[in-house]
XYZ file of C-alpha atoms in Angstrom:
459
model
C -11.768 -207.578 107.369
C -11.698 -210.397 104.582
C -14.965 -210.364 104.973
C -15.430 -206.731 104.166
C -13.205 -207.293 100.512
C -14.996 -209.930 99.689
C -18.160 -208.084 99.755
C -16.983 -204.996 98.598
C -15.809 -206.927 95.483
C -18.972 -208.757 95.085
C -20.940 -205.547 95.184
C -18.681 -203.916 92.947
C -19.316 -207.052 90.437
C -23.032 -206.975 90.773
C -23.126 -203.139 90.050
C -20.561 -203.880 86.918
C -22.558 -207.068 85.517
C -26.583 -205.788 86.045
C -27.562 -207.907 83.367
C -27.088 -210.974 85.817
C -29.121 -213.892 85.792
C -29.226 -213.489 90.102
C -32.833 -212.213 91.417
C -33.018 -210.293 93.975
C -33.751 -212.064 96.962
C -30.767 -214.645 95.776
C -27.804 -211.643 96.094
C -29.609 -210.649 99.820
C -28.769 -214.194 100.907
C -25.040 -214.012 99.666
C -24.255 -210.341 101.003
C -26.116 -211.486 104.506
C -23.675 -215.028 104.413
C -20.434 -212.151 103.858
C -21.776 -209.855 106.731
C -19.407 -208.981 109.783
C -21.831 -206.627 111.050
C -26.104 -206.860 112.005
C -27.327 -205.137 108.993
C -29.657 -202.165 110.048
C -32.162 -200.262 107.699
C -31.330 -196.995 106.035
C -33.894 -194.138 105.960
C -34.108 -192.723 102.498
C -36.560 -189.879 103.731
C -33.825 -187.407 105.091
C -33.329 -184.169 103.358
C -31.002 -183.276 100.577
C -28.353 -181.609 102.608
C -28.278 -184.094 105.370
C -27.653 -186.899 102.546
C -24.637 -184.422 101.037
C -23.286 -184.569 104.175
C -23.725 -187.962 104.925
C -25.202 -187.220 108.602
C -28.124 -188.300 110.525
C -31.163 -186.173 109.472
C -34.034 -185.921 112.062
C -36.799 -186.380 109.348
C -39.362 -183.766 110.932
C -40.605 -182.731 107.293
C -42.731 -180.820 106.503
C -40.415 -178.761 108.621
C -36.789 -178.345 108.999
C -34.363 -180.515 110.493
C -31.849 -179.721 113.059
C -29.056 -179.917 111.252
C -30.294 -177.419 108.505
C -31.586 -174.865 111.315
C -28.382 -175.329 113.067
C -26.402 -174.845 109.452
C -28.907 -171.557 108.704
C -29.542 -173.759 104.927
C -32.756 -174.293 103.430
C -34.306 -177.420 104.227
C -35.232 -179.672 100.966
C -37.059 -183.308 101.289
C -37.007 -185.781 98.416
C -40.147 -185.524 96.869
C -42.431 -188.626 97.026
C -41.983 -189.317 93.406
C -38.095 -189.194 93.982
C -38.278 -191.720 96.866
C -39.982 -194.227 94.780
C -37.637 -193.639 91.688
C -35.019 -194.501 94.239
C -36.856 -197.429 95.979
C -37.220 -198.978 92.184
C -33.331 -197.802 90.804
C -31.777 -199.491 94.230
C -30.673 -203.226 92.764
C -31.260 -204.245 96.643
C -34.269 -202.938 97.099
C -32.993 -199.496 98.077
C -31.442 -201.149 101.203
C -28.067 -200.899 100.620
C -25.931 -198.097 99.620
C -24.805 -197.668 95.849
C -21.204 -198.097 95.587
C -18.322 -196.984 93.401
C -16.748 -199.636 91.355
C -13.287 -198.916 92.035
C -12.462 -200.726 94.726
C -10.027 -203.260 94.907
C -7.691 -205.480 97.420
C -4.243 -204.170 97.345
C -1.593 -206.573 98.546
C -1.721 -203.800 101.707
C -5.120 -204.902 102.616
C -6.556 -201.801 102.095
C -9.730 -200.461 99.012
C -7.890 -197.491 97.358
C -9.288 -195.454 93.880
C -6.810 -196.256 91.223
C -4.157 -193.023 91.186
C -3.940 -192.916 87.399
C -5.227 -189.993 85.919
C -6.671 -191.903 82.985
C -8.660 -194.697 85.294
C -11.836 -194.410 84.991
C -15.033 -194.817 87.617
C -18.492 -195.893 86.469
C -21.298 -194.727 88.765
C -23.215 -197.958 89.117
C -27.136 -197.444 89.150
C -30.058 -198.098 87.136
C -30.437 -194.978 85.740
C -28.799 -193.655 82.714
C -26.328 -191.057 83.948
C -24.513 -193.661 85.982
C -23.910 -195.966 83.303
C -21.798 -193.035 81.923
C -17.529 -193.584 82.474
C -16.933 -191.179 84.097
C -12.776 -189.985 84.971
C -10.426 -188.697 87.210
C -10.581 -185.446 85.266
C -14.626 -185.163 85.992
C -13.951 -185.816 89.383
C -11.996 -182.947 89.309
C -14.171 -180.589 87.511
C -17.055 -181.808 90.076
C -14.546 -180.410 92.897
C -13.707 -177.038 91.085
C -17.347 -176.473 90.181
C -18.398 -176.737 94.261
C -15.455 -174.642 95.401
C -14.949 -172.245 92.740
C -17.332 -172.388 89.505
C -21.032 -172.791 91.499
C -23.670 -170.460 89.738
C -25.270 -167.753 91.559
C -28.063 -167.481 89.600
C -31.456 -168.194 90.645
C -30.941 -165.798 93.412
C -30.353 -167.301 96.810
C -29.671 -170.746 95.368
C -26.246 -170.412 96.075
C -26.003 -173.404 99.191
C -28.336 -175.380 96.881
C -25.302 -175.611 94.033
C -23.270 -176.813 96.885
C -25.439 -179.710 98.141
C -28.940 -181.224 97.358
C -28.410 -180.084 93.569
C -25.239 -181.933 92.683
C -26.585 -184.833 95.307
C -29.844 -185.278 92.499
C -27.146 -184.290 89.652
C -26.470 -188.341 90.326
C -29.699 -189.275 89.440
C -30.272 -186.568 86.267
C -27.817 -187.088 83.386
C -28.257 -183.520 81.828
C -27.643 -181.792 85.047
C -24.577 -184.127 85.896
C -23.345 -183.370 82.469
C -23.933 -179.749 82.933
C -21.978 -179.342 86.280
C -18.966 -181.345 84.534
C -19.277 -178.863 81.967
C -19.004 -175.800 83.725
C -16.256 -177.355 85.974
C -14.073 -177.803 83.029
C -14.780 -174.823 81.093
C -14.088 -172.583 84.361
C -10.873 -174.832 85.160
C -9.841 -173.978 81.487
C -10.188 -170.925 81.738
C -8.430 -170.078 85.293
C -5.533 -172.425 85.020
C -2.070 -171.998 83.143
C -2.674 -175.564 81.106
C -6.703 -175.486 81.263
C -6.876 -175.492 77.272
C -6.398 -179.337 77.365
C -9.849 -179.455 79.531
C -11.496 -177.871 76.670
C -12.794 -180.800 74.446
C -13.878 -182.248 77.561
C -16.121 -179.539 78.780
C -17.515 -179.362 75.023
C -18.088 -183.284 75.091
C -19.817 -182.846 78.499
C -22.096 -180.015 77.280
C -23.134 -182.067 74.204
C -24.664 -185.077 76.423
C -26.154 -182.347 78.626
C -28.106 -180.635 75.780
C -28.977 -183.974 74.086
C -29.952 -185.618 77.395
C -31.803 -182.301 78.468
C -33.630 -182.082 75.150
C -34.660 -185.656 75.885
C -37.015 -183.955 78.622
C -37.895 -181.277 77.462
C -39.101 -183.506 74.446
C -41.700 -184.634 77.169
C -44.233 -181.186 77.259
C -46.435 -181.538 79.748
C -45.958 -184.458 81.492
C -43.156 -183.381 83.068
C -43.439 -183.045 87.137
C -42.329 -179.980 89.016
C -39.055 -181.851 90.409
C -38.095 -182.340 86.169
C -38.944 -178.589 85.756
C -36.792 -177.538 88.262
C -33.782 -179.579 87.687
C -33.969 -178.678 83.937
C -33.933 -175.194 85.317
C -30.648 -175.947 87.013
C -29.042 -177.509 84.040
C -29.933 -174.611 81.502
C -28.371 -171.986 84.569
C -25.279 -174.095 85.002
C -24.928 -174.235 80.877
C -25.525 -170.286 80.945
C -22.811 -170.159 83.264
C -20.572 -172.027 81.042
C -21.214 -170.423 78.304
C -20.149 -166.941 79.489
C -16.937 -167.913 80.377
C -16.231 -168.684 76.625
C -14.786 -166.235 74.955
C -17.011 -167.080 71.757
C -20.248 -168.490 73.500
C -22.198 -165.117 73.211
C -24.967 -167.399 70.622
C -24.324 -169.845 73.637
C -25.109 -167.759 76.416
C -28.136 -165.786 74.711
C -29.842 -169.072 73.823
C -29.291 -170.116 77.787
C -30.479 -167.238 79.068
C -33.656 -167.210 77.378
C -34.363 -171.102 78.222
C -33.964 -169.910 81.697
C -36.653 -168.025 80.950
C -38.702 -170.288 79.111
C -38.738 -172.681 81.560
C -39.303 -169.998 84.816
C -42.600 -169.286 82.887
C -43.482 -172.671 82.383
C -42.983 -173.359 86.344
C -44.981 -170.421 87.664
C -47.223 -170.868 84.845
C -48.302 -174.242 86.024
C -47.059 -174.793 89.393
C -46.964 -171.377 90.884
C -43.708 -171.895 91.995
C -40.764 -173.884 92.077
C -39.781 -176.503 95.028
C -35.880 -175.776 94.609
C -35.397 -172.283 93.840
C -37.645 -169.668 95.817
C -37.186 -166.411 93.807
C -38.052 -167.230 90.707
C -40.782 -163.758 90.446
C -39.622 -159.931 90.038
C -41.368 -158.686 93.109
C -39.714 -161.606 95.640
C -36.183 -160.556 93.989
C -36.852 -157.022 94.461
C -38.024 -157.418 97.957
C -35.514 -159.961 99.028
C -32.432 -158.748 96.652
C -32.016 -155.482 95.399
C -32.323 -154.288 98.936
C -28.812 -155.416 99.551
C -27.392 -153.502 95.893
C -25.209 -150.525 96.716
C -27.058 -147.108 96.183
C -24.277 -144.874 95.061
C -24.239 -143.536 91.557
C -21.744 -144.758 89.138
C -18.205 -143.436 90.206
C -17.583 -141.692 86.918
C -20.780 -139.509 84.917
C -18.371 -138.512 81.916
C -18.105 -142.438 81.113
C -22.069 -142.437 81.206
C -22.562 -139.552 79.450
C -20.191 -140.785 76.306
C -22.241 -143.905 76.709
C -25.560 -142.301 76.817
C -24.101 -139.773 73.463
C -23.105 -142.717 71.279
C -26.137 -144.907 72.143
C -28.333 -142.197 71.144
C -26.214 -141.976 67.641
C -27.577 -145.090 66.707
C -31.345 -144.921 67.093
C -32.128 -143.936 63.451
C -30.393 -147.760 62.689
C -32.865 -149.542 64.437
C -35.171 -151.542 62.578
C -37.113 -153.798 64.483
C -38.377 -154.179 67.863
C -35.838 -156.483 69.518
C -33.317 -153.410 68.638
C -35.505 -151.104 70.201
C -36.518 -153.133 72.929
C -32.545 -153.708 73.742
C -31.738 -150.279 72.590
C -34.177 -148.874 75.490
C -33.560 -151.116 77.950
C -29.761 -150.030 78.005
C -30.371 -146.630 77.442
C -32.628 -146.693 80.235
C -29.723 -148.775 82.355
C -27.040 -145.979 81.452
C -29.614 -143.093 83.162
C -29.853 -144.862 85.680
C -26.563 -145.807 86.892
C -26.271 -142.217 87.383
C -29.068 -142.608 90.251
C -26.991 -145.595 92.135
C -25.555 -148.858 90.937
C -29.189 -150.388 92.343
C -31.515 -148.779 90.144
C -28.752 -149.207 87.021
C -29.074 -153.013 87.514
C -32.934 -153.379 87.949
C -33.048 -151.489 84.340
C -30.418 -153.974 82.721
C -32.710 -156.941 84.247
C -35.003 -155.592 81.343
C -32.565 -156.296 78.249
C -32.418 -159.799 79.126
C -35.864 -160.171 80.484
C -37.207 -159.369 76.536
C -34.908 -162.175 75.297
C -37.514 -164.628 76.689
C -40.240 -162.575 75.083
C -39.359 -162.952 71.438
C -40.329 -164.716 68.893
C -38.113 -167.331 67.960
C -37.368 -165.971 64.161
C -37.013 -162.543 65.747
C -34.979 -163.739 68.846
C -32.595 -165.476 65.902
C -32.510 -162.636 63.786
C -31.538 -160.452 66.664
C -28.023 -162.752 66.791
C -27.476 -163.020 63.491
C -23.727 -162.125 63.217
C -24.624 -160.043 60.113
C -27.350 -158.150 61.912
C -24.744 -155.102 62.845
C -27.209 -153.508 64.833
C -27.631 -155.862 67.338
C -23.738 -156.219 67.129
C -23.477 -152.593 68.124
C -26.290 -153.103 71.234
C -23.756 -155.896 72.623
C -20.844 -154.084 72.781
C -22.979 -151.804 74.968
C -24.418 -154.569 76.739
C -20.312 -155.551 77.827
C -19.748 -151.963 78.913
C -22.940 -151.875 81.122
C -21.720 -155.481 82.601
C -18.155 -153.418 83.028
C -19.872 -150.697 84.999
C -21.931 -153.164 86.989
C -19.017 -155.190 88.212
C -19.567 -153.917 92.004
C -22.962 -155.238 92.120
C -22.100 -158.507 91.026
C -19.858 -158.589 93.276
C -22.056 -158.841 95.894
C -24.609 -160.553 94.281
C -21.781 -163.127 94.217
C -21.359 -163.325 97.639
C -17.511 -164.269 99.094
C -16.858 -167.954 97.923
C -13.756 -169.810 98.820
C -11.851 -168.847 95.523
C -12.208 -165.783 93.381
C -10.300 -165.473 90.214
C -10.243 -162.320 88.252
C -10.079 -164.214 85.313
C -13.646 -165.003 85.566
C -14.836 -161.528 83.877
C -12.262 -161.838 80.768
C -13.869 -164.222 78.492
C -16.774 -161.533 78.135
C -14.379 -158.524 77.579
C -12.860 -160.812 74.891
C -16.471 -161.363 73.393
C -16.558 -157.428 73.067
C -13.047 -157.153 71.136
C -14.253 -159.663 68.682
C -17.603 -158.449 68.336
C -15.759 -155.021 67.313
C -13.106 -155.805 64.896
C -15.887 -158.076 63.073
C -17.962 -155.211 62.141
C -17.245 -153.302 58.881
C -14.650 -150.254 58.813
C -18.032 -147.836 58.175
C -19.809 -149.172 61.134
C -16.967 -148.785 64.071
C -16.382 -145.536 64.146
C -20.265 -145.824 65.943
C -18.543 -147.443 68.915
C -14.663 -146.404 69.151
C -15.059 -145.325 72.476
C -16.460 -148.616 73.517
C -14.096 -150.584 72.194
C -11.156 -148.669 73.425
C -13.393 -148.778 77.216
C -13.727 -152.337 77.187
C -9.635 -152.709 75.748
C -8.439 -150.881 78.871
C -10.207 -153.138 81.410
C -9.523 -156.324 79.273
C -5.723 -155.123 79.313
C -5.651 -154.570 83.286
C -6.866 -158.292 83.547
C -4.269 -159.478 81.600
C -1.610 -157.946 82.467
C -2.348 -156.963 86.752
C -1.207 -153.460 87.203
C -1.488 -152.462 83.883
C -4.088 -150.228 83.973
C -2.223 -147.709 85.893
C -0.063 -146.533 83.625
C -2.395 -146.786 80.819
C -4.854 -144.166 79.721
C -7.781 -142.995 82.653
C -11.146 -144.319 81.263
C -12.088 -140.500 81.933
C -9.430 -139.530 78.564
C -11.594 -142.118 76.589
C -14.430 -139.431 76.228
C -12.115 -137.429 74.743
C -12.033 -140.200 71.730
């Protein structure tokens, strides 16, 4: 068991001082002299979710293993480009396992994490994102984000948030940044003392967008493995940017980077190796099937909506506001056919994000630009009235908070009492639709003795 200390602390040393004057071959010969056990070699060609789990993978690439037919997950290899970046990174020749430098010999005899909250844990590797400290708070955020704040977006991704993608987030600063990110801005935003995890989660989305524009800053040689986890980082920073309660220029700019980039996959790779429904036709064959066909539950909410969107058409001035303005006017029609065909039209107001210009795509957020002020606050009511189907597009996860939905009923309220006196009376009833449901969140069991959203047409 001495032994075992010794070398744990010598590894932890080697990891903590890379700038050593100690080749290679040198440190093999001390760790082999400390050995208690016949060393063995350790495949590095298993699959993602195998290596999450730490288990025995069978290797049978190109097709799945037995553990991930067993598990009913999607199968993922390391590409061969990844294998080599990890043959080259490993300071043992990708022999030995990278270790955490945070082991020690207690007087007990046993290697235990420190308990402060404040200690901090550097991820010893080569590569950049492991030279970050990293703390006992990020280790929490890591947790929350796998058992609470996981995106859901690119559809039927959801098991790949929750294994091979925070297993390469180790190797891919922006993406490791990113997860932290939306970790801590959920945990704010859920728990009764998150606001102290906010400068965090701002600190970790900085070195996510200046690591990530790092590669995007390399065009076209990027591979198809960068593509896709840049993907992943710009969906995990959309995600964290909704549940701000003033990241709408956040979220929009997100949202049509995911886009940007989706393009830039199929464009030159066809497809993507992580996420397989990337194309409109794959998600409408594989998931609006399972989107509930019943209408909207209430037609006089729709019809007020439909009435005061109309109002505003002789505003519109360019065509982002009537490409938005249609696209939700076709959304509120059909939500009177079933919740399905409502969502498939709201696809298209975010789906013409990615097709604008850049100076028109800014001008459409301008916060002076009162049309497309007006647009969003119909854009938050159509997310109200789609809550079912996201719901299932959600899929049951181990916690749910109901908190999750406020910060962008929040957004709305600002959005409103921003706009000049002239301009509101345009969308009263939205703003007193969107106050109701904001209030029930707030205050559970609220909205029952409050007005019925059916008086609101009344307004």
């Amino acid at each position: 068991m001495e032994h075992t200390f010794q070398l744990t602390r010598f590894q932890t040393s080697v990891s903590s001082h890379r700038s050593s004057s100690i080749s290679g071959p040198v440190l093999r010969t001390q760790i082999e002299q400390h050995r208690t056990k016949r060393p063995h070699t350790k495949s590095r060609h298993g699959c993602f979710n195998c290596k999450a789990r730490r288990v025995k993978c069978q290797e049978t690439q190109p097709h799945p293993c037995a553990n991930c037919i067993s598990r009913n997950t999607r199968c993922i290899y390391p590409s061969k480009e990844q294998f080599l970046r990890r043959q080259h990174d490993s300071p043992f020749g990708g022999r030995h396992r990278r270790q955490l430098p945070w082991s020690y010999e207690s007087s007990s005899g046993y290697n235990t994490p420190p308990s402060s909250s404040e200690s901090a844990v550097t991820l010893s590797s080569h590569h950049p994102v492991l030279s970050h400290t990293f703390t006992a708070d990020d280790l929490r955020f890591f947790h929350h984000f796998l058992i609470a704040a996981y995106p859901h977006l690119p559809f039927g991704s959801q098991d790949l948030w929750k294994t091979s993608l925070p297993a390469s987030a180790h190797e891919c600063p922006h993406l490791m940044h990113a997860i932290l990110c939306l970790g801590a801005t959920h945990l704010s935003l859920v728990t009764p003392d998150g606001s102290r995890y906010t400068t965090l989660a701002v600190t970790h989305r900085g070195q996510a967008l200046r690591t990530l524009s790092n590669e995007l800053a390399k065009g076209d040689q990027c591979s198809k493995t960068d593509l896709d986890l840049m993907l992943a980082t710009v969906y995990a920073l959309t995600f964290q940017a909704n549940f701000m309660a003033d990241g709408l220029f956040d979220f929009a700019i997100m949202v049509r980077g995911c886009s940007i980039i989706t393009q830039r996959i199929l464009n030159k790779y066809k497809k993507s190796d992580m996420f397989t429904l990337l194309t409109s036709d794959l998600i409408i064959t594989n998931i609006v099937p399972q989107l509930p066909l019943t209408p909207y539950a209430d037609t006089e909410d729709l019809n007020k909506s439909i009435e005061t969107l109309e109002s505003i058409e002789p505003l519109l001035l360019s065509d982002s506001h009537r490409s938005a303005y249609s696209a939700l006017l076709n959304t509120y029609n059909e939500l009177k056919r079933s919740e399905r065909d409502g969502f498939v039209a709201f696809t298209g107001f975010y789906d013409d994000w990615g097709r604008m210009s850049n100076r028109e795509f800014m001008e459409f957020l301008d916060p002076g630009n009162y049309v497309s002020r007006i647009l969003f606050l119909h854009y938050v009511v159509v997310s109200i009235m789609l809550k079912p189907v996201f719901r299932v597009l959600r899929k049951p996860r181990m916690l749910v908070f109901p908190k999750d939905e406020l910060p962008l009923l929040q957004r709305g309220v600002y959005i409103y009492e921003c706009l000049p006196c002239e301009i509101c009376g345009l969308v009263e009833w939205q703003f007193r639709f969107i106050t109701v449901h904001k209030a029930s969140l707030e205050v559970p069991g609220l909205r029952s003795v409050m007005v019925d959203s059916s008086e609101l047409s009344t307004v």
